[in-house]
Amino acid sequence: MGAHRQGVRRQARLRPRAVDGIIGAVFHPPIRPAAMRRISLSRYLIEEQREKHWIEADLRLLIEVVARACKSISIAVSKGALADALGSAGAENVQGEVQKKLDVISNEILLEANEWGGHLAAMASEEMEHPHQIPHRFPRGEYLLLFDPLDGSSNIDVNVSVGTIFSVLRCPEGASATDDAVFLQRGAEQVAAGFAVYGPSTLLVLTLGHGVAVFTLDREMGSFILTQDGLTIPADTAEFAINMSNLRHWEPPVRRYIDECLAGKTGPRGKDFNMRWVASMVADLFRILTRGGVFMYPCDAKNTRGRLRLMYEANPMAFIVEQAGGAATDGRRRILDIVPEALHQRVGLVIGSKNEVERVTRYHQDAGAA
Ligand code: AFP
């Protein structure tokens, strides 16, 4: 080791540790990402309620209860083949899709976690034909909770990230929460929305209508810790997400957009594009929230009314993405403006970086698509 470095090392041995700390802090100020400030979801929500008056106590309770249910689902999902929870439940849901055991388990976890708190008037789920009423032994509240308990569950048996998507509406004054109609509100009426991703880490992405925050589950503490706040999506991108196997079914505007992306530098876009398709919207959307991109599941000749569900997939994701500065349409209309006609109605979806979504929507207008 050179004489200089030996001299530095000797001097360092002589310096009291406190001096080292001060020198370190001056020359290498600690990088304090959100996680280092250790703001838990509970503290975040209390501050939103107490200091910004952005949420009421019952909504704070609702979000905390849903987050706790997501922790339970994360544990159930992470057990994989070690628990007898993989594979099919041997039944179909209201969508006519084969239910996975974990679809049913996740749905039950969310129902049981939310029915006793007194914050909800009713719940609706992808896995149930009709809304779940709050048992008479429990008080009812003013909020409606809608969820896809396990999005991407066709991936669960092959260990790909899955997640939970939820949307919160107010129950109109005096309305009976016993029928679907009370849920049929535009996405713009949502008071909160979020999704969990059960991936290498378990994340909770949340908006209360004032920006987007991301919490990471600290499994040792069992707490969701704030790791990103004020998330914004880049307005432009060079990455698209679509199931290419549906190419022959696409409408011309979608085909035009994708062909231009595939033409790359040699085409009208003048740049190369990358493609990603996880087939788990929560995973695709978290990537897009993080580094930009556009996710497309448009109406086509095969899925004439779209594949994704408006009330508990497209609406919550659209709320979150718009809060992060992105955009979401069905190719023609803003998702959050669509007036729902049925609880489980499907919709086409183009969502993500604002400039890309606007381009796809413009191509539909250019094509005079009705
Ligand atoms: P599952 O929950 O049935 O797996 O569907 C997931 C999903 O609704 C959405 O998360 C994916 O982006 C999309 O469907 C995948 O659809 P394809 O299987 O047609 O690619």
Coordinates of C-alpha atoms and ligand atoms in Angstrom, one line a residue:
M1 CA 0.0 0.0 0.0
G2 CA 1.5 3.4 -1.0
A3 CA 2.9 5.7 1.8
H4 CA 0.2 8.3 1.2
R5 CA -2.7 5.8 1.8
Q6 CA -0.8 4.4 4.9
G7 CA -0.6 8.0 6.1
V8 CA -4.3 8.6 5.5
R9 CA -5.1 5.3 7.3
R10 CA -2.9 6.3 10.3
Q11 CA -4.5 9.7 10.5
A12 CA -8.0 8.1 10.4
R13 CA -7.0 5.8 13.3
L14 CA -6.1 8.8 15.3
R15 CA -9.4 10.8 14.6
P16 CA -12.2 10.2 17.1
R17 CA -15.2 8.4 15.4
A18 CA -17.4 11.5 16.0
V19 CA -15.1 13.6 13.8
D20 CA -15.3 10.9 11.1
G21 CA -19.1 11.2 11.3
I22 CA -19.1 15.0 10.9
I23 CA -16.6 14.8 8.0
G24 CA -18.7 12.1 6.4
A25 CA -21.9 14.1 6.8
V26 CA -20.3 17.2 5.3
F27 CA -18.6 15.5 2.3
H28 CA -21.0 12.7 1.8
P29 CA -24.4 13.9 3.0
P30 CA -26.6 10.8 3.6
I31 CA -28.8 10.1 0.6
R32 CA -32.2 9.9 2.3
P33 CA -34.6 8.1 -0.1
A34 CA -38.1 8.1 1.1
A35 CA -37.5 4.6 2.7
M36 CA -34.8 6.0 4.9
R37 CA -37.3 8.4 6.5
R38 CA -39.2 5.2 7.4
I39 CA -42.6 6.8 6.9
S40 CA -45.1 4.0 7.4
L41 CA -48.4 3.8 5.5
S42 CA -50.2 4.6 8.8
R43 CA -48.2 7.7 9.4
Y44 CA -48.6 8.8 5.7
L45 CA -52.4 8.4 6.0
I46 CA -52.6 10.2 9.4
E47 CA -50.6 13.1 8.0
E48 CA -52.9 13.2 4.9
Q49 CA -55.9 13.3 7.3
R50 CA -54.6 15.6 10.1
E51 CA -52.4 18.0 8.2
K52 CA -53.8 18.1 4.7
H53 CA -57.4 17.2 5.6
W54 CA -57.5 15.2 2.4
I55 CA -59.1 12.1 3.8
E56 CA -61.5 11.3 6.6
A57 CA -61.0 8.8 9.4
D58 CA -63.2 6.1 7.7
L59 CA -61.3 6.3 4.4
R60 CA -58.0 6.1 6.4
L61 CA -59.3 3.0 8.1
L62 CA -60.4 1.5 4.7
I63 CA -57.0 2.0 3.1
E64 CA -55.3 0.5 6.2
V65 CA -57.6 -2.5 6.2
V66 CA -57.1 -3.1 2.5
A67 CA -53.3 -2.8 2.9
R68 CA -53.5 -5.4 5.7
A69 CA -55.5 -7.7 3.5
C70 CA -52.9 -7.3 0.7
K71 CA -50.2 -8.4 3.2
S72 CA -52.2 -11.5 3.9
I73 CA -52.6 -12.2 0.2
S74 CA -48.9 -11.6 -0.3
I75 CA -48.1 -14.3 2.3
A76 CA -50.6 -16.7 0.7
V77 CA -49.2 -16.1 -2.8
S78 CA -45.5 -16.4 -1.6
K79 CA -46.2 -19.9 -0.2
G80 CA -46.6 -21.2 -3.8
A81 CA -46.5 -25.0 -4.0
L82 CA -45.7 -25.3 -0.3
A83 CA -49.4 -24.6 0.5
D84 CA -52.2 -26.4 -1.3
A85 CA -53.2 -23.1 -2.9
L86 CA -52.0 -23.4 -6.5
G87 CA -54.0 -24.6 -9.4
S88 CA -57.7 -24.3 -10.3
A89 CA -60.5 -24.0 -7.7
G90 CA -62.6 -26.2 -10.0
A91 CA -65.2 -23.4 -10.7
E92 CA -65.7 -20.5 -13.0
N93 CA -66.3 -16.9 -12.0
V94 CA -69.0 -14.6 -13.2
Q95 CA -66.6 -13.8 -16.2
G96 CA -66.7 -17.4 -17.2
E97 CA -63.0 -17.7 -16.4
V98 CA -61.6 -20.6 -14.5
Q99 CA -61.1 -19.6 -10.9
K100 CA -57.7 -20.3 -9.3
K101 CA -57.7 -21.4 -5.7
L102 CA -55.8 -18.2 -4.9
D103 CA -58.5 -16.1 -6.6
V104 CA -61.0 -17.5 -4.1
I105 CA -58.6 -17.2 -1.1
S106 CA -57.7 -13.6 -2.0
N107 CA -61.4 -12.7 -2.4
E108 CA -62.2 -14.2 1.0
I109 CA -59.3 -12.3 2.6
L110 CA -60.6 -9.0 1.3
L111 CA -64.2 -9.7 2.3
E112 CA -63.4 -10.8 5.8
A113 CA -61.0 -7.9 6.4
N114 CA -63.4 -5.3 5.3
E115 CA -66.9 -6.3 6.5
W116 CA -66.6 -5.5 10.2
G117 CA -65.0 -2.1 10.3
G118 CA -68.1 0.1 9.7
H119 CA -66.4 2.0 6.8
L120 CA -68.2 0.3 4.0
A121 CA -71.7 0.2 2.6
A122 CA -70.9 -2.8 0.3
M123 CA -68.2 -4.5 -1.8
A124 CA -68.0 -5.7 -5.4
S125 CA -65.4 -8.1 -6.8
E126 CA -64.4 -9.6 -10.1
E127 CA -65.0 -13.0 -8.4
M128 CA -68.6 -12.3 -7.4
E129 CA -71.7 -11.8 -9.6
H130 CA -73.4 -9.4 -7.2
P131 CA -72.1 -7.0 -4.5
H132 CA -71.3 -8.4 -1.1
Q133 CA -73.6 -6.9 1.5
I134 CA -72.2 -5.9 5.0
P135 CA -73.7 -8.5 7.5
H136 CA -76.4 -6.9 9.6
R137 CA -74.3 -7.5 12.8
F138 CA -71.8 -4.9 11.6
P139 CA -72.3 -1.2 11.1
R140 CA -72.4 0.2 7.6
G141 CA -70.3 3.1 6.3
E142 CA -70.3 5.5 3.4
Y143 CA -67.8 3.9 1.1
L144 CA -68.0 1.3 -1.7
L145 CA -65.0 -0.9 -2.3
L146 CA -64.5 -2.7 -5.6
F147 CA -61.6 -5.0 -6.3
D148 CA -59.9 -7.6 -8.5
P149 CA -58.5 -9.7 -5.7
L150 CA -55.8 -11.4 -7.7
D151 CA -55.1 -9.8 -11.1
G152 CA -52.9 -11.9 -13.4
S153 CA -53.9 -15.1 -11.6
S154 CA -53.4 -17.1 -14.8
N155 CA -49.7 -16.5 -14.1
I156 CA -49.8 -17.8 -10.5
D157 CA -48.9 -21.4 -11.3
V158 CA -45.8 -20.2 -13.2
N159 CA -44.5 -17.8 -10.5
V160 CA -45.0 -14.6 -12.3
S161 CA -45.9 -11.4 -10.4
V162 CA -49.6 -10.9 -9.7
G163 CA -51.5 -8.3 -7.7
T164 CA -54.6 -6.8 -6.2
I165 CA -56.4 -3.8 -7.7
F166 CA -58.9 -1.8 -5.7
S167 CA -61.2 1.3 -6.3
V168 CA -63.1 3.3 -3.7
L169 CA -66.3 5.2 -4.4
R170 CA -68.8 7.0 -2.1
C171 CA -72.2 5.4 -1.6
P172 CA -74.7 8.1 -2.6
E173 CA -76.8 9.5 0.3
G174 CA -79.8 7.3 0.9
A175 CA -78.9 4.9 -1.8
S176 CA -79.5 1.2 -1.2
A177 CA -76.2 -0.6 -1.4
T178 CA -78.0 -3.9 -2.2
D179 CA -77.9 -3.6 -5.9
D180 CA -75.3 -3.1 -8.6
A181 CA -76.7 0.4 -9.6
V182 CA -75.1 2.1 -6.6
F183 CA -71.7 1.1 -8.0
L184 CA -72.3 2.4 -11.5
Q185 CA -70.5 5.7 -11.1
R186 CA -67.9 7.2 -13.5
G187 CA -64.3 6.6 -12.7
A188 CA -63.9 10.3 -12.1
E189 CA -66.0 9.8 -8.9
Q190 CA -63.4 7.6 -7.2
V191 CA -62.0 9.0 -3.9
A192 CA -59.1 6.5 -3.8
A193 CA -57.5 3.7 -5.8
G194 CA -54.5 1.5 -5.6
F195 CA -52.9 -1.8 -6.5
A196 CA -50.5 -4.2 -4.8
V197 CA -47.9 -6.1 -6.8
Y198 CA -46.8 -9.4 -5.3
G199 CA -43.4 -9.6 -7.0
P200 CA -39.7 -9.7 -5.9
S201 CA -41.0 -7.2 -3.3
T202 CA -44.5 -6.5 -2.4
L203 CA -45.5 -3.0 -3.3
L204 CA -48.6 -0.9 -2.7
V205 CA -49.3 1.9 -5.2
L206 CA -51.9 4.4 -3.8
T207 CA -53.6 7.6 -4.8
L208 CA -56.1 9.6 -2.7
G209 CA -56.6 12.1 -5.5
H210 CA -53.5 14.1 -4.7
G211 CA -50.6 12.4 -6.5
V212 CA -49.3 8.8 -6.4
A213 CA -47.3 7.2 -3.6
V214 CA -45.5 3.8 -3.5
F215 CA -45.0 1.7 -0.3
T216 CA -42.8 -1.3 0.0
L217 CA -43.6 -4.1 2.4
D218 CA -41.0 -4.4 5.1
R219 CA -41.6 -8.1 5.9
E220 CA -39.6 -8.0 9.1
M221 CA -41.7 -5.2 10.5
G222 CA -44.8 -6.2 8.7
S223 CA -45.3 -2.6 7.6
F224 CA -45.7 -0.8 4.3
I225 CA -43.0 1.8 4.1
L226 CA -43.1 4.9 1.8
T227 CA -40.5 4.4 -0.9
Q228 CA -41.7 6.8 -3.6
D229 CA -44.0 9.9 -3.4
G230 CA -45.2 12.2 -6.1
L231 CA -44.6 9.6 -8.8
T232 CA -44.7 10.9 -12.4
I233 CA -44.8 9.0 -15.6
P234 CA -42.5 10.2 -18.5
A235 CA -44.8 11.8 -21.1
D236 CA -42.9 10.0 -23.9
T237 CA -41.7 6.4 -24.2
A238 CA -40.0 3.8 -26.4
E239 CA -41.7 0.8 -24.9
F240 CA -45.1 -0.7 -25.6
A241 CA -47.0 -3.5 -24.0
I242 CA -49.6 -5.5 -26.0
N243 CA -50.5 -9.1 -26.6
M244 CA -49.1 -9.5 -30.1
S245 CA -50.9 -12.8 -30.7
N246 CA -54.1 -10.7 -31.2
L247 CA -52.6 -8.8 -34.1
R248 CA -54.9 -10.2 -36.8
H249 CA -57.9 -9.0 -34.7
W250 CA -56.8 -5.4 -34.2
E251 CA -58.6 -2.4 -35.6
P252 CA -56.6 -0.3 -38.1
P253 CA -55.6 2.5 -35.7
V254 CA -54.0 0.0 -33.3
R255 CA -52.3 -1.8 -36.2
R256 CA -51.0 1.5 -37.5
Y257 CA -49.6 2.5 -34.1
I258 CA -47.8 -0.9 -33.5
D259 CA -46.5 -1.1 -37.0
E260 CA -44.9 2.3 -36.6
C261 CA -43.3 1.2 -33.3
L262 CA -42.0 -2.0 -35.0
A263 CA -40.6 0.1 -37.9
G264 CA -38.4 1.8 -35.4
K265 CA -35.7 4.2 -36.6
T266 CA -36.5 3.4 -40.2
G267 CA -40.2 4.4 -39.8
P268 CA -42.2 7.5 -39.0
R269 CA -41.3 7.4 -35.3
G270 CA -37.6 7.7 -36.0
K271 CA -36.6 5.6 -33.0
D272 CA -36.6 2.0 -32.0
F273 CA -39.1 0.6 -29.6
N274 CA -38.9 -2.2 -27.0
M275 CA -41.8 -4.5 -26.1
R276 CA -42.9 -6.0 -22.8
W277 CA -46.0 -8.1 -22.0
V278 CA -46.1 -9.7 -18.6
A279 CA -49.8 -10.6 -19.0
S280 CA -50.3 -9.3 -15.5
M281 CA -51.5 -5.7 -15.7
V282 CA -50.3 -4.8 -12.2
A283 CA -46.7 -5.7 -13.2
D284 CA -46.9 -3.9 -16.6
L285 CA -48.5 -0.8 -15.1
F286 CA -45.9 -0.6 -12.2
R287 CA -43.2 -0.7 -14.8
I288 CA -44.9 2.0 -16.9
L289 CA -45.4 4.2 -13.8
T290 CA -41.7 3.8 -13.1
R291 CA -40.1 4.3 -16.5
G292 CA -42.9 5.2 -18.9
G293 CA -44.6 3.1 -21.6
V294 CA -48.0 2.4 -23.1
F295 CA -50.2 -0.6 -22.2
M296 CA -52.8 -1.6 -24.7
Y297 CA -55.7 -4.1 -24.5
P298 CA -58.0 -2.6 -27.1
C299 CA -61.3 -3.8 -28.3
D300 CA -60.8 -6.0 -31.3
A301 CA -62.5 -8.6 -33.5
K302 CA -61.9 -11.2 -30.8
N303 CA -62.7 -9.1 -27.7
T304 CA -65.3 -6.8 -29.2
R305 CA -66.1 -5.1 -25.9
G306 CA -62.6 -5.3 -24.6
R307 CA -61.0 -7.8 -22.2
L308 CA -60.4 -5.8 -19.1
R309 CA -63.1 -4.8 -16.7
L310 CA -64.0 -1.1 -16.3
M311 CA -65.0 -0.8 -12.7
Y312 CA -62.2 -2.6 -10.9
E313 CA -59.4 -2.7 -13.4
A314 CA -59.5 0.1 -15.9
N315 CA -61.0 2.8 -13.6
P316 CA -58.6 2.4 -10.6
M317 CA -55.6 2.2 -13.0
A318 CA -56.7 5.2 -15.0
F319 CA -57.2 7.2 -11.8
I320 CA -53.6 6.3 -10.6
V321 CA -52.0 6.9 -14.0
E322 CA -53.7 10.3 -14.5
Q323 CA -52.6 11.3 -11.0
A324 CA -49.1 10.5 -12.1
G325 CA -49.5 12.7 -15.2
G326 CA -50.3 10.0 -17.7
A327 CA -53.5 9.3 -19.7
A328 CA -56.0 6.5 -20.2
T329 CA -58.6 6.0 -22.9
D330 CA -60.5 3.2 -24.6
G331 CA -58.9 4.4 -27.8
R332 CA -61.6 7.1 -28.1
R333 CA -63.0 8.2 -24.7
R334 CA -61.2 9.1 -21.5
I335 CA -61.7 6.0 -19.2
L336 CA -62.7 8.1 -16.2
D337 CA -65.6 9.7 -18.2
I338 CA -67.2 6.5 -19.2
V339 CA -70.7 6.1 -17.6
P340 CA -70.9 2.4 -16.5
E341 CA -73.9 0.3 -17.6
A342 CA -73.0 -2.9 -15.8
L343 CA -70.9 -3.9 -12.8
H344 CA -68.7 -6.3 -14.8
Q345 CA -68.6 -4.5 -18.1
R346 CA -65.5 -4.8 -20.1
V347 CA -63.7 -1.9 -21.9
G348 CA -60.8 -1.4 -24.3
L349 CA -57.8 0.2 -22.6
V350 CA -54.9 2.3 -23.8
I351 CA -53.0 3.7 -20.8
G352 CA -49.6 5.1 -19.8
S353 CA -47.3 7.9 -21.1
K354 CA -49.5 10.8 -22.0
N355 CA -48.1 11.6 -25.5
E356 CA -48.3 8.0 -26.6
V357 CA -51.9 7.5 -25.4
E358 CA -52.9 10.8 -27.1
R359 CA -51.2 9.5 -30.3
V360 CA -53.2 6.2 -30.3
T361 CA -56.4 8.1 -29.6
R362 CA -55.6 10.5 -32.5
Y363 CA -55.1 7.6 -34.8
H364 CA -58.6 6.4 -33.9
Q365 CA -60.0 9.8 -34.6
D366 CA -58.1 10.0 -37.9
A367 CA -59.6 6.6 -38.8
G368 CA -63.0 8.0 -38.1
A369 CA -63.5 5.1 -35.7
A370 CA -67.1 5.5 -34.3
Ligands
AFP1 P1 -56.1 -13.0 -15.4 O1 -56.4 -12.4 -14.1 O2 -57.2 -13.9 -15.9 O3 -54.7 -13.6 -15.5 O4 -56.1 -11.8 -16.5 C1 -55.1 -10.8 -16.3 C2 -55.5 -9.7 -17.2 O5 -56.8 -9.3 -16.9 C3 -54.5 -8.5 -17.1 O6 -53.9 -8.5 -15.8 C4 -53.5 -8.8 -18.2 O7 -52.8 -7.7 -18.6 C5 -54.4 -9.5 -19.2 O8 -55.5 -10.1 -18.6 C6 -53.6 -10.6 -20.0 O9 -54.4 -11.0 -21.0 P2 -53.9 -12.1 -22.0 O10 -53.8 -13.4 -21.2 O11 -54.9 -12.2 -23.1 O12 -52.5 -11.7 -22.4

